[in-house]
Short mmCIF file of N, CA, C and O in Angstrom, two decimals:
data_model
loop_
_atom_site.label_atom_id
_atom_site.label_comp_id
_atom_site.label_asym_id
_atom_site.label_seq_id
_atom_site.Cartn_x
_atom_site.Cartn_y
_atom_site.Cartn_z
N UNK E 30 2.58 -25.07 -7.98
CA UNK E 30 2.21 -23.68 -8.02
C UNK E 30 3.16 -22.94 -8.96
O UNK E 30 4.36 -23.23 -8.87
N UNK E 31 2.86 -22.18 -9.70
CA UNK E 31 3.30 -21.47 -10.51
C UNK E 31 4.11 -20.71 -10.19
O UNK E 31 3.55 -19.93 -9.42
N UNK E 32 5.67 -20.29 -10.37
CA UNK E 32 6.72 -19.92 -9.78
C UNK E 32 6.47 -18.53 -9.88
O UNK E 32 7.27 -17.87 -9.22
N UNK E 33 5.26 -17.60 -10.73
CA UNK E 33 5.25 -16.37 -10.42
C UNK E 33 3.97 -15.88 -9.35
O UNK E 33 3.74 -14.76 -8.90
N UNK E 34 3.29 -17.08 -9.15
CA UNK E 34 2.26 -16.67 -8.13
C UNK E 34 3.24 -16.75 -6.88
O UNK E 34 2.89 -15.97 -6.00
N UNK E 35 4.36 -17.48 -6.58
CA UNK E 35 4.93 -17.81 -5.46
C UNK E 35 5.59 -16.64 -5.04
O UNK E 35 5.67 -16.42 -3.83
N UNK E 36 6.32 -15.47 -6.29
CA UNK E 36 7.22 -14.30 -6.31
C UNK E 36 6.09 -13.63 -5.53
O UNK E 36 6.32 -13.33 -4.35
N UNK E 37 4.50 -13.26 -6.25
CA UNK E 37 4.10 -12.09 -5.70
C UNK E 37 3.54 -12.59 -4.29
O UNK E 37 2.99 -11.68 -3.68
N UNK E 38 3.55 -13.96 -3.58
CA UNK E 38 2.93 -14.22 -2.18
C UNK E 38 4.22 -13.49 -1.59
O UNK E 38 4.16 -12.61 -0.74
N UNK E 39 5.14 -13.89 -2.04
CA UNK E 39 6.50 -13.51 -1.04
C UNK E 39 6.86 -12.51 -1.32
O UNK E 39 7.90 -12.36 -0.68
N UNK E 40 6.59 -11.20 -2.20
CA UNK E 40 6.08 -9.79 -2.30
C UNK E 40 5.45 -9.55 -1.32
O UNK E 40 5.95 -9.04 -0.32
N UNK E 41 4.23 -9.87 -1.43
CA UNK E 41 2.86 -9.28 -0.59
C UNK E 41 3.53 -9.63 0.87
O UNK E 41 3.55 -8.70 1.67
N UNK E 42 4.16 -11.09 1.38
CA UNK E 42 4.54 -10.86 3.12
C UNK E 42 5.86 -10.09 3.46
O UNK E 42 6.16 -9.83 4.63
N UNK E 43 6.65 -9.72 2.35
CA UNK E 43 7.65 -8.67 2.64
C UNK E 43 7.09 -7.51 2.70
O UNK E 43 7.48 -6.76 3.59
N UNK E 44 5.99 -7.04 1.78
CA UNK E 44 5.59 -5.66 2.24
C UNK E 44 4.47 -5.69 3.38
O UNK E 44 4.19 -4.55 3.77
N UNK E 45 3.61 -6.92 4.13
CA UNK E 45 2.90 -6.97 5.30
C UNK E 45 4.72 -6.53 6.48
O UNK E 45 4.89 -5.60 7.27
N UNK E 46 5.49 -7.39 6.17
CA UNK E 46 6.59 -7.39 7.29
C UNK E 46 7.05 -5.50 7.51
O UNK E 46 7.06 -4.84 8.54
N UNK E 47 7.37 -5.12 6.18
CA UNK E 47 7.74 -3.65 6.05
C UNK E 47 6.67 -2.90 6.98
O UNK E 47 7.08 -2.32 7.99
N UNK E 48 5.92 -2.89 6.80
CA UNK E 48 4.67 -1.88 7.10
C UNK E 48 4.50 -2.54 9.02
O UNK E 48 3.82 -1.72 9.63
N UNK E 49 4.78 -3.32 9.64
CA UNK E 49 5.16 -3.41 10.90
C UNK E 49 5.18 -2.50 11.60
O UNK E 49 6.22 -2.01 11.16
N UNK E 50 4.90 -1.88 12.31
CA UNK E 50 5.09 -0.83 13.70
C UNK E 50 6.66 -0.96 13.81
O UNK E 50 7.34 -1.96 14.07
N UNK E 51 7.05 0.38 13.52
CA UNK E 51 8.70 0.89 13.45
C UNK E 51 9.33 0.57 12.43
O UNK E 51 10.13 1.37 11.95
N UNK E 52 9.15 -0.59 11.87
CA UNK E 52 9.88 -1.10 10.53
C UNK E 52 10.16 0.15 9.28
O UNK E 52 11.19 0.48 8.69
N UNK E 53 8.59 0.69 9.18
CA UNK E 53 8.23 1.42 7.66
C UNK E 53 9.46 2.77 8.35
O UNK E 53 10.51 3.04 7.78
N UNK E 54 9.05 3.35 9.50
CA UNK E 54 10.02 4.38 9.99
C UNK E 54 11.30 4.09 9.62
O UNK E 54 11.93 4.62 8.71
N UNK E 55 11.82 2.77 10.77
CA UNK E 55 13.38 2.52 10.15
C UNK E 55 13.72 2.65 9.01
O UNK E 55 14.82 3.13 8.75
N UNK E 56 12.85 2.23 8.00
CA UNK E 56 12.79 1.84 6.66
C UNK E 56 13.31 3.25 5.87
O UNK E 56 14.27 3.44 5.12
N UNK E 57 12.42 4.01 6.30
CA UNK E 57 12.30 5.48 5.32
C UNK E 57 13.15 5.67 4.41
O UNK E 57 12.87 5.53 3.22
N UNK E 58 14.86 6.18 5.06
CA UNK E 58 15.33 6.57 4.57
C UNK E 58 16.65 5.45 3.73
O UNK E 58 17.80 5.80 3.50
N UNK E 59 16.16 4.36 3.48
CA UNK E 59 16.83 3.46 2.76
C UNK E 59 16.14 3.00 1.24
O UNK E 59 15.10 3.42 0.73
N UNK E 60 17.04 2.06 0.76
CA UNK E 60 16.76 2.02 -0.75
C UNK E 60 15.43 0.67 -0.87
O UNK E 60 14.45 0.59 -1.61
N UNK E 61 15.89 -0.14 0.05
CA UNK E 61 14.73 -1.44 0.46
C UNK E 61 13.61 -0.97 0.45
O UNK E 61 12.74 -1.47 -0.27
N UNK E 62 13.42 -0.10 1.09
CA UNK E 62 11.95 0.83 1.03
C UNK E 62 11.48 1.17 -0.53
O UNK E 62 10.31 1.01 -0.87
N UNK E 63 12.37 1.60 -1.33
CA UNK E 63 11.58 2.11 -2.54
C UNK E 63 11.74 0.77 -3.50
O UNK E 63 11.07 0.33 -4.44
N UNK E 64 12.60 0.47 -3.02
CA UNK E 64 12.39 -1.33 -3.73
C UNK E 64 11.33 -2.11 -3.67
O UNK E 64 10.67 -2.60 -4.59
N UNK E 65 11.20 -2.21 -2.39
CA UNK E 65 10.07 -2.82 -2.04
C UNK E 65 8.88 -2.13 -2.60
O UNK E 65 8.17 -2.82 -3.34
N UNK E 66 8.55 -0.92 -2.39
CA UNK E 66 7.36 -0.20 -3.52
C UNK E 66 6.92 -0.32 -4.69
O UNK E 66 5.80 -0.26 -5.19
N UNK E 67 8.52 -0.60 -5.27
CA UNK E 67 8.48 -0.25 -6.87
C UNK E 67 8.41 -2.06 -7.03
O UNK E 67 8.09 -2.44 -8.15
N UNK E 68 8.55 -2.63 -6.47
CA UNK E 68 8.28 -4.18 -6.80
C UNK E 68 6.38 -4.82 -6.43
O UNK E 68 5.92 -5.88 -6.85
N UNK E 69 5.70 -3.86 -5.61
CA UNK E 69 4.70 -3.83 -5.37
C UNK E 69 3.94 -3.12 -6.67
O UNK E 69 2.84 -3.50 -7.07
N UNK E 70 4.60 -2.20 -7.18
CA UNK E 70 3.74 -1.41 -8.10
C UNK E 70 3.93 -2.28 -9.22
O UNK E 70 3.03 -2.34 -10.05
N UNK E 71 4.88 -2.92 -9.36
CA UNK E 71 5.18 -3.67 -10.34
C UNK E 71 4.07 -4.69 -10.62
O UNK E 71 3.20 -4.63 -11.49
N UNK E 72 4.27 -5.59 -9.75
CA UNK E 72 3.15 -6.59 -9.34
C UNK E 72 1.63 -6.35 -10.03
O UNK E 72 0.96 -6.98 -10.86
N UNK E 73 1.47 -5.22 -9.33
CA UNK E 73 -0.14 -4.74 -9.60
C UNK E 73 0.00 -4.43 -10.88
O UNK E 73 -1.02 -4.73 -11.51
N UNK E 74 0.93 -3.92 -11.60
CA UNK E 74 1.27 -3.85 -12.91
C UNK E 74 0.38 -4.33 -14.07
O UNK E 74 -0.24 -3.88 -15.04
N UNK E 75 0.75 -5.91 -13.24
CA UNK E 75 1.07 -7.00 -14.16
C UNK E 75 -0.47 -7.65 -14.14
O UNK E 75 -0.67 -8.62 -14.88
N UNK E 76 -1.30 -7.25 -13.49
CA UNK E 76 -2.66 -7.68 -13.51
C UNK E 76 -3.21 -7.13 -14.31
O UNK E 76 -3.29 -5.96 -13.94
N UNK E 77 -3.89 -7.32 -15.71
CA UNK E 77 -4.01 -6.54 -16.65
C UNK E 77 -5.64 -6.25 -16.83
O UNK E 77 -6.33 -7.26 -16.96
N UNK E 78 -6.32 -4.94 -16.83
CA UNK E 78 -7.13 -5.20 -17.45
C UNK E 78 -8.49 -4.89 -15.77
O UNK E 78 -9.67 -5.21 -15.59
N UNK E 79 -7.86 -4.42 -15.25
CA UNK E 79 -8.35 -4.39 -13.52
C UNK E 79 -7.78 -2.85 -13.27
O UNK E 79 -6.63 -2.42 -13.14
N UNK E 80 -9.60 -1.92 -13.23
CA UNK E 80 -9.48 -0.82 -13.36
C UNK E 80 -9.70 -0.87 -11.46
O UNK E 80 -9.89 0.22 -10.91
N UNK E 81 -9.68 -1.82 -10.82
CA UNK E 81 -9.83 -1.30 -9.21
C UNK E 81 -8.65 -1.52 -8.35
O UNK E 81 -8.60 -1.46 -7.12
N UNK E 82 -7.24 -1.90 -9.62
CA UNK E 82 -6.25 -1.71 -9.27
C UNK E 82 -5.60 0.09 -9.34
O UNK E 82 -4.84 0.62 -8.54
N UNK E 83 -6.07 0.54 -10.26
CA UNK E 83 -5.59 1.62 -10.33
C UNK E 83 -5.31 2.90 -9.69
O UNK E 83 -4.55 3.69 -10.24
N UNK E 84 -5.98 3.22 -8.30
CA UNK E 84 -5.83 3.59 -7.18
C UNK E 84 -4.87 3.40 -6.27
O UNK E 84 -4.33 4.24 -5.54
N UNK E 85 -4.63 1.76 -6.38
CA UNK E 85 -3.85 1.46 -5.58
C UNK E 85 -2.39 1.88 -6.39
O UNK E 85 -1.52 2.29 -5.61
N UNK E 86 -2.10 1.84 -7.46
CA UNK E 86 -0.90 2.09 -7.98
C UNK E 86 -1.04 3.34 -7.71
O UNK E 86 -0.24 3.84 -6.92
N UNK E 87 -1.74 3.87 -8.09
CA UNK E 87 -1.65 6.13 -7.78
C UNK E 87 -0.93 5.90 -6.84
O UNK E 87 0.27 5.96 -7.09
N UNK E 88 -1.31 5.56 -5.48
CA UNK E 88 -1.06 6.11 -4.23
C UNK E 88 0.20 5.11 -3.65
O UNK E 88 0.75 5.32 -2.57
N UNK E 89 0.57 3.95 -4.62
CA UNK E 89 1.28 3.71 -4.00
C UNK E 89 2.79 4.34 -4.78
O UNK E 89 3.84 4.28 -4.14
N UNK E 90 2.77 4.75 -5.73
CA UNK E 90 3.35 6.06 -6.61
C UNK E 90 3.36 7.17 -5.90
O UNK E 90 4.51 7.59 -5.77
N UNK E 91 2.61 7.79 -5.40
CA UNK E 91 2.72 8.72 -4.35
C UNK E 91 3.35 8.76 -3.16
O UNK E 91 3.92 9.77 -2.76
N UNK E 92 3.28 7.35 -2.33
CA UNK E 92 4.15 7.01 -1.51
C UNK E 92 5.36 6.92 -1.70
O UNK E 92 6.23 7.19 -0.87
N UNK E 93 5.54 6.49 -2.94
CA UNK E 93 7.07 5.92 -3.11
C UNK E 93 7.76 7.36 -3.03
O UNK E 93 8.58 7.55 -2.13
N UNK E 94 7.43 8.46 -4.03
CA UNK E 94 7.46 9.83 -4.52
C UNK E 94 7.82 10.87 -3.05
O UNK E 94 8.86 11.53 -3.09
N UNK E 95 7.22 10.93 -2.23
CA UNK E 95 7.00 11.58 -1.33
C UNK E 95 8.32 10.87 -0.44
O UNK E 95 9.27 11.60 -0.13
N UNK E 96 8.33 8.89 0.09
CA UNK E 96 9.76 8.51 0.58
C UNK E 96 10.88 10.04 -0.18
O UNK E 96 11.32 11.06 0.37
N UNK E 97 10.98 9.60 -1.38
CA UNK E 97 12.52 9.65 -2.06
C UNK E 97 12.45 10.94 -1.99
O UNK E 97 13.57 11.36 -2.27
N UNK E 98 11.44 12.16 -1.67
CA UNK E 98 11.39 13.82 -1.34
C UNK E 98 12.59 14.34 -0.81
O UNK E 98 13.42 15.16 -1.22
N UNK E 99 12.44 13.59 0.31
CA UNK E 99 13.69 13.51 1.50
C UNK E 99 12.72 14.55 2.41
O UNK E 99 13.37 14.97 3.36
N UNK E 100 11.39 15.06 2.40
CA UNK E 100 10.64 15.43 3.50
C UNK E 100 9.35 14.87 3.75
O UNK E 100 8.24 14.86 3.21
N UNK E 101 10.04 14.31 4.98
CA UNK E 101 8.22 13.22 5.21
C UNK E 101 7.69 14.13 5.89
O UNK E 101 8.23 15.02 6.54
N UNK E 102 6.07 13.76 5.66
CA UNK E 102 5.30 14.30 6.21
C UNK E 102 3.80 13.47 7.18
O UNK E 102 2.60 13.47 6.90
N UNK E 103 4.27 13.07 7.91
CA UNK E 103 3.30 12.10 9.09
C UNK E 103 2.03 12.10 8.06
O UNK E 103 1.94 11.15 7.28
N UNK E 104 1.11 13.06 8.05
CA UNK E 104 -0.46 13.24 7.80
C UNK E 104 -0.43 12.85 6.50
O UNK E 104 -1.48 12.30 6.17
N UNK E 105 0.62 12.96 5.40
CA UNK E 105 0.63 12.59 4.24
C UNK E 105 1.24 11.25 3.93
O UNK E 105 0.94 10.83 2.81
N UNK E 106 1.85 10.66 4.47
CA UNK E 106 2.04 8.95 4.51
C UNK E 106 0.84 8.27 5.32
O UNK E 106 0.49 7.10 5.11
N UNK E 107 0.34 9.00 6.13
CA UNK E 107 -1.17 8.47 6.70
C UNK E 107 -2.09 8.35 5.88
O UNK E 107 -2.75 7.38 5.52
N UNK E 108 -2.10 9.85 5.50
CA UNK E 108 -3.78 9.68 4.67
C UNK E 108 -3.16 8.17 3.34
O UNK E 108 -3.92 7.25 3.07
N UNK E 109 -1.77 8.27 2.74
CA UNK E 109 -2.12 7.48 1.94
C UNK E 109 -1.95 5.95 2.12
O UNK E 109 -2.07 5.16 1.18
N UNK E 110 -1.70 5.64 3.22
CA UNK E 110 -1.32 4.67 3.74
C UNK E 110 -2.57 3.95 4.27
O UNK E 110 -2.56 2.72 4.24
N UNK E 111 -3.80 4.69 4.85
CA UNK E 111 -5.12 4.92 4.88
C UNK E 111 -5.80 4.63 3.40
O UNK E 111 -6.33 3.56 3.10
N UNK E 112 -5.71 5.50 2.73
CA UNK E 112 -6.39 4.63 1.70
C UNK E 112 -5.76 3.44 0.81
O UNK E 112 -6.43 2.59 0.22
N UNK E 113 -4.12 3.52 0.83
CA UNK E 113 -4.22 2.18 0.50
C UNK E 113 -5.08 0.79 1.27
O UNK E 113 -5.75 -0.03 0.64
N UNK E 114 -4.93 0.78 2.18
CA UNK E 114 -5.79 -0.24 3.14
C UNK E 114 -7.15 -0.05 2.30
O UNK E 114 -7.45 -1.03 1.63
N UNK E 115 -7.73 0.67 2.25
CA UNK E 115 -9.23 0.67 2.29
C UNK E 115 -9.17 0.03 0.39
O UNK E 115 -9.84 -0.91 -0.03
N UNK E 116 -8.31 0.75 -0.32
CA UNK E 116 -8.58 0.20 -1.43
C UNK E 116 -7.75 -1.28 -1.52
O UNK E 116 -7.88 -1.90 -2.58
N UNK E 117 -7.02 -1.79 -0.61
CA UNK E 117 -6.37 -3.35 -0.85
C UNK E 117 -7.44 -3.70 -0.36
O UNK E 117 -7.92 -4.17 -1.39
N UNK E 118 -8.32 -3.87 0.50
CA UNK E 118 -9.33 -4.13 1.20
C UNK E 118 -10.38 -4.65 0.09
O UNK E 118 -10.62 -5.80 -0.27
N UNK E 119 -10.87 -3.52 -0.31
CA UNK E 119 -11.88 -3.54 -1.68
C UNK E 119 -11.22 -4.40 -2.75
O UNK E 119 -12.03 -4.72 -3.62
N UNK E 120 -9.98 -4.87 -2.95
CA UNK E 120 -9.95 -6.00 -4.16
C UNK E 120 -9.39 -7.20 -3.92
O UNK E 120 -9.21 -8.02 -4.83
N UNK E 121 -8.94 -7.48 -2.30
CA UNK E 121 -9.05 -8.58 -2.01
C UNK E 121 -9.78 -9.75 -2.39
O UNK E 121 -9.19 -10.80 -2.14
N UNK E 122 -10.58 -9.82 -2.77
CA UNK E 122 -11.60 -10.61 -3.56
C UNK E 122 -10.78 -11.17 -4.52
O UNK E 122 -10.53 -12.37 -4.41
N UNK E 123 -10.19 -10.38 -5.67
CA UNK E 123 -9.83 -10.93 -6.42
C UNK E 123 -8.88 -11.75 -6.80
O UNK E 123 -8.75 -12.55 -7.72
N UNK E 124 -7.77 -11.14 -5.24
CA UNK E 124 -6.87 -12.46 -5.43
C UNK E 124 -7.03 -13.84 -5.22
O UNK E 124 -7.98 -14.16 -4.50
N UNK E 125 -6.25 -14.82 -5.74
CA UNK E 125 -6.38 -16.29 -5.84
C UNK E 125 -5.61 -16.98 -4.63
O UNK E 125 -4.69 -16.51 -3.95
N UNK E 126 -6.26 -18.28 -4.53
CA UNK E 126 -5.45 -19.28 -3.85
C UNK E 126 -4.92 -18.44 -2.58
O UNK E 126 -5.66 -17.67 -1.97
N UNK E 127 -3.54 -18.66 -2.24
CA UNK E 127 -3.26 -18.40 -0.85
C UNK E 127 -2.66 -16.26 -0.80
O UNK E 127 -2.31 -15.47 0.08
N UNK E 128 -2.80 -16.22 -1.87
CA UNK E 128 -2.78 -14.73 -2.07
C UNK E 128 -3.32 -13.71 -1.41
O UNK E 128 -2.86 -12.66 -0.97
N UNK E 129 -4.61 -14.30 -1.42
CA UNK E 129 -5.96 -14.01 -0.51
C UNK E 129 -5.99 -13.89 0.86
O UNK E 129 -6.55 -13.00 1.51
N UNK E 130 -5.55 -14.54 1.14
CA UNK E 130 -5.27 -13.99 2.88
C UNK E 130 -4.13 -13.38 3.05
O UNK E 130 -4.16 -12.87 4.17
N UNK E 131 -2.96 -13.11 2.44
CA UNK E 131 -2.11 -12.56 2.62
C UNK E 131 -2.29 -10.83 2.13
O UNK E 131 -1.85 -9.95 2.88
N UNK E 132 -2.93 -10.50 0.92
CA UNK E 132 -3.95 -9.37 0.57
C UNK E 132 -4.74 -9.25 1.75
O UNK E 132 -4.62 -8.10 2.18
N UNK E 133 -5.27 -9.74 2.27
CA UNK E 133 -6.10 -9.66 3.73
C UNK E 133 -5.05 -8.57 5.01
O UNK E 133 -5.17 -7.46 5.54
N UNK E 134 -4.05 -9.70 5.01
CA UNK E 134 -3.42 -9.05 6.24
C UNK E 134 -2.86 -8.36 5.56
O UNK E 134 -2.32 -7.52 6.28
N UNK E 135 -2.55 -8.11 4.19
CA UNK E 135 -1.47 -6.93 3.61
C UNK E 135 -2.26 -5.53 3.96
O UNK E 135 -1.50 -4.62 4.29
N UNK E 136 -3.64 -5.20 3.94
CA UNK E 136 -4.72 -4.44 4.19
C UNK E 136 -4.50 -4.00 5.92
O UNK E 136 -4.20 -2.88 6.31
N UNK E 137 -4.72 -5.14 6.75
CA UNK E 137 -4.47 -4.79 7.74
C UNK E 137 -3.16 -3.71 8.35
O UNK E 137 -3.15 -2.69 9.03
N UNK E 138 -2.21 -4.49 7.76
CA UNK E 138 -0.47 -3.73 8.30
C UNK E 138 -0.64 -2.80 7.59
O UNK E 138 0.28 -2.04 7.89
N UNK E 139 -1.51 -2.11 6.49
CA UNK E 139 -1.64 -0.70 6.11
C UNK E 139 -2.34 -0.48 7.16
O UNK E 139 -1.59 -0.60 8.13
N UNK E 140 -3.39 -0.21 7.47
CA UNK E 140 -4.19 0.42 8.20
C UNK E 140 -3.71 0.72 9.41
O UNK E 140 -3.99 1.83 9.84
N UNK E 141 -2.86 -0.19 10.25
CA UNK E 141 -2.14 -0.16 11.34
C UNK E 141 -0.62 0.46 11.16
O UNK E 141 0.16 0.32 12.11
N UNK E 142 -0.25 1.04 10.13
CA UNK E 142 0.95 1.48 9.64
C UNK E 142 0.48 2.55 9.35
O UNK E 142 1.31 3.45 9.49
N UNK E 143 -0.69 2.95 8.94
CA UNK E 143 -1.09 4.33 8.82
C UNK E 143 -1.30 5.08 10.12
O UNK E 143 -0.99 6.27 10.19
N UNK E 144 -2.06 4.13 11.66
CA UNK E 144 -2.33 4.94 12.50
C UNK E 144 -1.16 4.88 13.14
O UNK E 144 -1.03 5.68 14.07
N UNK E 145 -0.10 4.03 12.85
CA UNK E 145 1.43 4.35 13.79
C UNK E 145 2.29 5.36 13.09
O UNK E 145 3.20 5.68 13.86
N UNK E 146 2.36 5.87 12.16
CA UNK E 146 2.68 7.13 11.29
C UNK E 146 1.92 7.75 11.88
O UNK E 146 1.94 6.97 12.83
N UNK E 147 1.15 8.58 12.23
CA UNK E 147 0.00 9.59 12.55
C UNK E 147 -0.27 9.58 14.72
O UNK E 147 -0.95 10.21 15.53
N UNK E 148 0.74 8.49 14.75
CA UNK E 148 0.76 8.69 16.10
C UNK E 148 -0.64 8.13 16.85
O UNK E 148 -0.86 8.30 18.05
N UNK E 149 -1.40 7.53 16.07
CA UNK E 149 -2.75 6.74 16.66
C UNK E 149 -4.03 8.10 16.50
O UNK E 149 -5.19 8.00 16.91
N UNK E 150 -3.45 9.30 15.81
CA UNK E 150 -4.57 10.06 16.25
C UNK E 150 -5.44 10.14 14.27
O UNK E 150 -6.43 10.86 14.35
N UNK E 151 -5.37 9.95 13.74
CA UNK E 151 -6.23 9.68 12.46
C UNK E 151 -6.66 8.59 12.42
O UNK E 151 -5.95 7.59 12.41
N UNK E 152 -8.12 8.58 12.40
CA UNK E 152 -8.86 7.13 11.91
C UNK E 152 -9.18 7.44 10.89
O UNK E 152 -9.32 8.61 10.52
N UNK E 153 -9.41 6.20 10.10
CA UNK E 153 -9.92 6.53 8.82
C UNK E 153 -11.18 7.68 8.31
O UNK E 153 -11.17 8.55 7.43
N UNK E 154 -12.11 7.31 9.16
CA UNK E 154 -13.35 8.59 9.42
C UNK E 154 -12.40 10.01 9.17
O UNK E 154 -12.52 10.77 8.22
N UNK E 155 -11.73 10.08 9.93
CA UNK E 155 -11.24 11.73 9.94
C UNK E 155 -10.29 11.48 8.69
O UNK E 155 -9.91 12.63 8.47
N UNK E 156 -9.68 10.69 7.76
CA UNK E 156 -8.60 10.52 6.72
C UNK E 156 -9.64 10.78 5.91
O UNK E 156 -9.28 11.59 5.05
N UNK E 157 -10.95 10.43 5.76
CA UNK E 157 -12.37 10.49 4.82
C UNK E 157 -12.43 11.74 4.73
O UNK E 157 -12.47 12.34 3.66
N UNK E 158 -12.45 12.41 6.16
CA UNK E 158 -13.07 13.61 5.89
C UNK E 158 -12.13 14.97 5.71
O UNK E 158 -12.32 16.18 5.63
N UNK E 159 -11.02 14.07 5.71
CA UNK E 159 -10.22 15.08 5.28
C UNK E 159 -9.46 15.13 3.47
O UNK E 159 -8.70 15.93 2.91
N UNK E 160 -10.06 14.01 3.08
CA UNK E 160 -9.73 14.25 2.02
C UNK E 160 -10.91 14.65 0.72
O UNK E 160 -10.71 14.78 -0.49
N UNK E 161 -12.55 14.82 1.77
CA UNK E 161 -13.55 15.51 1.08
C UNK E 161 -13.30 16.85 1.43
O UNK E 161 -14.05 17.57 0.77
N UNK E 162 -12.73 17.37 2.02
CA UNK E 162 -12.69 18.77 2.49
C UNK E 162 -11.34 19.25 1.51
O UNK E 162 -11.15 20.43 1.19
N UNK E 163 -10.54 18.26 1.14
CA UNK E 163 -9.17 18.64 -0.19
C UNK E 163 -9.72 18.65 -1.16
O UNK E 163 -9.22 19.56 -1.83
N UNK E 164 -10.87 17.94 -1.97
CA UNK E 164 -11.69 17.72 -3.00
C UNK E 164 -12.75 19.35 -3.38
O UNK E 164 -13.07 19.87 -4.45
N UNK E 165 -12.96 19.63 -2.35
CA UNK E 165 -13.69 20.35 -2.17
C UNK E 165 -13.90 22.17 -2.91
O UNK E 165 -14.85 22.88 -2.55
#
């Protein structure tokens, strides 16, 4: 296996591990946290030529942005933590070999990292409809 497909599997289960229930919290206010981001954004970077990556870098730029503020805001690491899931979700497909399931559960520990930020009370439905009503 190719020693850089091996970097981004063991990317992708450090940031499934981060995103853990309490972890991303503990995490916040340390440098591992934006490391870990900026090595994720990196990653996606490097896939060239893949316009259904590009969402996912916005927001995960936004995340990183909003950490290093020094004021979190629950509903705003949700909503984007929320759509990252939905958009890792949507390009799962494209990853290869054992990547692919790890993109799988990387999707999941967003989605479940978004409703433990938000205290269990945003589902995605209401993250939807709250970000057609910001559009608006």
């Amino acid at each position: 296996m190719e020693k850089k497909n091996v970097q981004h599997q063991v990317h992708l289960d450090a940031a499934a591990h981060l995103l853990a229930p309490g972890n991303l919290v503990a995490e916040a206010g340390r440098t591992g946290l934006d490391n870990n981001l900026q090595r994720w954004i990196e990653d996606l970077k490097e896939v060239h030529d893949n316009e259904h990556l590009h969402p996912i870098i916005t927001d995960l730029q936004a995340l990183k942005a909003h950490f290093g503020s020094g004021t979190l805001d629950g509903q705003v690491i949700s909503r984007l933590l929320h759509r990252l899931a939905d958009n890792t979700a949507l390009v799962a497909h494209l990853a290869d070999g054992n990547a692919q399931p790890r993109v799988v559960a990387l999707s999941a520990a967003l989605a479940t990292a978004a409703s433990f930020v938000a205290g269990g009370a945003v589902t995605p439905k209401e993250d939807l409809q709250h970000d057609l009503a910001e559009n608006r």
